[in-house]
CSV table of C-alpha atoms in Angstrom, one decimal:
chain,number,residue,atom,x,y,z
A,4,UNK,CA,0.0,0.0,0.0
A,5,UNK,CA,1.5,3.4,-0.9
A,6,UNK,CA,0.4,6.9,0.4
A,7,UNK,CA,0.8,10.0,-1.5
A,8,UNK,CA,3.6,12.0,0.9
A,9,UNK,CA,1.9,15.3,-0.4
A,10,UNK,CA,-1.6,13.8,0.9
A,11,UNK,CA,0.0,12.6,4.2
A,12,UNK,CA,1.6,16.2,4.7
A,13,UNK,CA,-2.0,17.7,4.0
A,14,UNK,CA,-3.1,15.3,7.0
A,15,UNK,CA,-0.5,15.9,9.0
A,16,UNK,CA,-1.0,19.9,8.8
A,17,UNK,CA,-4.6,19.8,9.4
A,18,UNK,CA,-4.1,17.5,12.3
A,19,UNK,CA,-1.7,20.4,13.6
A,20,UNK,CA,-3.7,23.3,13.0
A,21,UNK,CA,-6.8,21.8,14.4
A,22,UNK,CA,-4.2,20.5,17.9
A,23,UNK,CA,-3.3,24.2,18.1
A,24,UNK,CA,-6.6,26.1,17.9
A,25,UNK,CA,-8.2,23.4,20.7
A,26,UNK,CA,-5.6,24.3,23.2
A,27,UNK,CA,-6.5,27.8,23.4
A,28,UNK,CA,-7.5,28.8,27.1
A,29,UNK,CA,-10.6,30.4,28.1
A,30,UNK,CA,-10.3,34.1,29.7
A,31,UNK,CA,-12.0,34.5,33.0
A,32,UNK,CA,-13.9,37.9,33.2
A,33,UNK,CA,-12.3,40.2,35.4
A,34,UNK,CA,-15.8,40.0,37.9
A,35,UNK,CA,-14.5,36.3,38.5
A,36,UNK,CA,-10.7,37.1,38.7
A,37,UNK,CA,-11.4,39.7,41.3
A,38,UNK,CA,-13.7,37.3,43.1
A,39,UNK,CA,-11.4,34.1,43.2
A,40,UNK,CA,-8.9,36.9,44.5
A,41,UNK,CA,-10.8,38.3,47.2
A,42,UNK,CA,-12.1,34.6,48.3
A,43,UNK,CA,-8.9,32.8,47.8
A,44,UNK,CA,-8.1,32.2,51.6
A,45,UNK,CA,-11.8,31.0,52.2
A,46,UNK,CA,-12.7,27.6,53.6
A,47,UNK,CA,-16.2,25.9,53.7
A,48,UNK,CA,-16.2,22.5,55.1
A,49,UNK,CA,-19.9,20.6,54.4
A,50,UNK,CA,-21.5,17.8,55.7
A,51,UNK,CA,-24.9,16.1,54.6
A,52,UNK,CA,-26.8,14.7,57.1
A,53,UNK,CA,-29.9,13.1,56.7
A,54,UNK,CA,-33.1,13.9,58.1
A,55,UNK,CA,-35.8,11.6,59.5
A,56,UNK,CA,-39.1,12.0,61.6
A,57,UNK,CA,-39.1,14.1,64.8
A,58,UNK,CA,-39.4,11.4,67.1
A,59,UNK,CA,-36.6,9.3,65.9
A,60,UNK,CA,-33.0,8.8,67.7
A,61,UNK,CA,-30.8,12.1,66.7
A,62,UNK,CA,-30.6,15.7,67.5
A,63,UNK,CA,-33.2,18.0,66.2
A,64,UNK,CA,-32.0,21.1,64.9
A,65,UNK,CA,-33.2,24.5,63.3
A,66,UNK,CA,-33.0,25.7,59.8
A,67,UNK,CA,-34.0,28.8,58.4
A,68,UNK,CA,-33.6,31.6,60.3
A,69,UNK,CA,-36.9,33.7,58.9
A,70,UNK,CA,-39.6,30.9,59.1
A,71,UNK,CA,-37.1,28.3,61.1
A,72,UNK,CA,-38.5,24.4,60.8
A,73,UNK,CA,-37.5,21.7,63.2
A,74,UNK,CA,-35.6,18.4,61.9
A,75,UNK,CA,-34.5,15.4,63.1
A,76,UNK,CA,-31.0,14.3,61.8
A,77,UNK,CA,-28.6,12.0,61.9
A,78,UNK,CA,-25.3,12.7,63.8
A,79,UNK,CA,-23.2,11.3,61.5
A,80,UNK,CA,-23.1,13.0,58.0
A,81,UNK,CA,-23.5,10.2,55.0
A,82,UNK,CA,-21.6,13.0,52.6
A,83,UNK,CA,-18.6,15.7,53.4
A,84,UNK,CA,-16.4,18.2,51.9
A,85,UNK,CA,-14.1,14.8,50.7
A,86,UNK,CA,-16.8,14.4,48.4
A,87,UNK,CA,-17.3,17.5,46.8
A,88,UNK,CA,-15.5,18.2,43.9
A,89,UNK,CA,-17.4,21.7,42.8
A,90,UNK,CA,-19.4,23.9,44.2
A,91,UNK,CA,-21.8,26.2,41.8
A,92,UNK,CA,-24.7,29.6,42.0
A,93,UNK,CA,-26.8,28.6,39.5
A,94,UNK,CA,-29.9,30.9,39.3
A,95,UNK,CA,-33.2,29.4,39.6
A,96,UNK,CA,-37.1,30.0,39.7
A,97,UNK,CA,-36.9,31.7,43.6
A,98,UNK,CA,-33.6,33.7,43.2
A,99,UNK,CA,-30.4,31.6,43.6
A,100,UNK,CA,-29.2,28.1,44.7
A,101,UNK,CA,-26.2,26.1,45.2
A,102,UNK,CA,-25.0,23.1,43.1
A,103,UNK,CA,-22.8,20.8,44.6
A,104,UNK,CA,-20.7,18.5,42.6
A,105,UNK,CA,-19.9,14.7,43.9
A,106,UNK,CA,-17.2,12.6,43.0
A,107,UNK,CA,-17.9,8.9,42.0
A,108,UNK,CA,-18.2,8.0,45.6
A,109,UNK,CA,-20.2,10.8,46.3
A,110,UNK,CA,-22.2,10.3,43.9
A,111,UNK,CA,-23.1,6.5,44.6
A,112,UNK,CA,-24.1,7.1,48.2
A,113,UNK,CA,-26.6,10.1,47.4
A,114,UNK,CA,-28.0,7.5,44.6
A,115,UNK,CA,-28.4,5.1,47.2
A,116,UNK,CA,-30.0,7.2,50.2
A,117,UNK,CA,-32.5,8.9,47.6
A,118,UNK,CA,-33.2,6.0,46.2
A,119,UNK,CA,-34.0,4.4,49.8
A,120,UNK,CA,-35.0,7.2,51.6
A,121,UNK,CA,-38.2,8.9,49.7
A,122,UNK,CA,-39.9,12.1,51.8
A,123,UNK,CA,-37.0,12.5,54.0
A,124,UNK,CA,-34.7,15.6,54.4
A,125,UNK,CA,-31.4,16.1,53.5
A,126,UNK,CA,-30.1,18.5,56.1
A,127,UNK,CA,-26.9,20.4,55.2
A,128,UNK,CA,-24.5,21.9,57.7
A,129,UNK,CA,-21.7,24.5,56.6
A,130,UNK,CA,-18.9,25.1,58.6
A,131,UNK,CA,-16.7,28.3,57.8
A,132,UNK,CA,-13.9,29.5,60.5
A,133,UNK,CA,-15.6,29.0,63.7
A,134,UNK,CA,-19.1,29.4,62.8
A,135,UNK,CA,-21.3,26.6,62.1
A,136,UNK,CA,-25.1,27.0,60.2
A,137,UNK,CA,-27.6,25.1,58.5
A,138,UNK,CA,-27.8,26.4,55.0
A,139,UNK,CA,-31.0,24.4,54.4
A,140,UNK,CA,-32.9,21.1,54.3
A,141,UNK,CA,-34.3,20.3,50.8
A,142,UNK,CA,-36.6,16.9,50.5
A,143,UNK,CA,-35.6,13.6,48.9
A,144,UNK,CA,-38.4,13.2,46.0
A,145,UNK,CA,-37.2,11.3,43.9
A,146,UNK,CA,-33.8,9.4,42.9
A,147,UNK,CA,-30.8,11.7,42.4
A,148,UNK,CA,-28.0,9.5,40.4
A,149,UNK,CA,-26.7,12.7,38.6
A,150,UNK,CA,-24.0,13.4,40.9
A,151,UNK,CA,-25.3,17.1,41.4
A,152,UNK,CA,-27.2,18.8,44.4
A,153,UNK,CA,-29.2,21.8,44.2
A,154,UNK,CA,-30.8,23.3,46.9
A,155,UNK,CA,-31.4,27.2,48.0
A,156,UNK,CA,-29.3,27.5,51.1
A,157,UNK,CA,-30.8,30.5,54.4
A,158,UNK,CA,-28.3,32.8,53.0
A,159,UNK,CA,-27.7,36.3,51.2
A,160,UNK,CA,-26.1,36.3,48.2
A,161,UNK,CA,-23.0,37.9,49.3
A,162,UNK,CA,-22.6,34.9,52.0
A,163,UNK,CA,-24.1,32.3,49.4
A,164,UNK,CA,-20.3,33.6,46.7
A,165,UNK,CA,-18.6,33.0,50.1
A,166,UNK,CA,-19.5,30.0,50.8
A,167,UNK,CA,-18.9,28.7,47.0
A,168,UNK,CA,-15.7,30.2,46.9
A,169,UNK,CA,-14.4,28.1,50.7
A,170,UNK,CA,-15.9,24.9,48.7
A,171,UNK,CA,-14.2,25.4,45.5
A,172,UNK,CA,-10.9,26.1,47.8
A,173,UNK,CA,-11.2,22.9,49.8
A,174,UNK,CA,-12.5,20.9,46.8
A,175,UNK,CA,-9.1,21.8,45.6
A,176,UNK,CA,-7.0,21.3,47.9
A,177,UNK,CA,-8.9,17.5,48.6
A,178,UNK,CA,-7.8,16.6,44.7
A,179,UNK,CA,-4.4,17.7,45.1
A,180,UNK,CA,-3.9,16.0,48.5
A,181,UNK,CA,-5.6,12.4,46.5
A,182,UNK,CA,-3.6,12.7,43.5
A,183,UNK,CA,-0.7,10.8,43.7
């Protein structure tokens, strides 16, 4: 079999060209560089505990400061920050939320607890420096295999960029400490 070398060097360049234009870097705006800058020292540790009926063995606890609600929840969180590996505001329907990220571990055990746990509430502490608050408690209504959490957390905005900043920090710093 013989190839052409002037229709192998036409491959070759077009392979080359197209290498070179896909390698080009997105620019952050300078909102987001000023941002990361300002938040870069920031820590938010998480934990996801789940929520069960008022009268079962756990601590109950308070969320939402405006219209607070009583839950149940288990003392031991089934997800942490180990887990996370992003930390998004997204906009939504009522204002803002948070979209967490899970790794493949992560990701398996909130499949199985929403899978096994229908009607409950996922309760989710945040702990920054030395204060410690529960950003919010959404319900488990269906099966959630996609990895992602959303939920609108009992903060302002301002606290909310915060917040995703320290998880974005220590989601960082957890894949740099795992890689080997």
């Amino acid at each position: 079999m013989k190839i052409c070398l002037s229709r192998f060097n036409i491959i070759l360049l077009l392979l080359c060209c197209s290498a070179f234009t896909a390698c080009q870097t997105t620019k952050q705006n300078p909102e987001e560089t000023a941002l990361r800058k300002k938040y870069k020292n920031e820590k938010t540790l998480l934990q996801l505990h789940l929520g069960g009926a008022a009268n079962s063995s756990g601590r109950s606890i308070e969320i939402y400061r405006q219209k607070p609600i009583y839950v149940s929840v288990d003392p031991i969180p089934f997800l942490d920050w180990r887990n996370i590996t992003d930390g998004r505001l997204v906009e939504d329907q009522s204002g803002f939320a948070i979209q967490l990220q899970f790794d493949a571990h992560g990701t398996f055990v909130l499949d199985t607890l929403t899978t096994a746990n229908r009607g409950k509430p996922i309760a989710i502490l945040a702990i920054t420096g030395t204060e410690q608050r529960w950003l919010g408690a959404p319900l488990i209504h269906q099966r959630n295999a996609s990895g992602f959490l959303t939920f609108t957390p009992d903060a302002t905005r301002e606290e909310t960029e915060r917040m995703i900043y320290g998880i974005r920090n220590v989601a960082e710093r957890v894949r740099k400490q795992t890689q080997f």
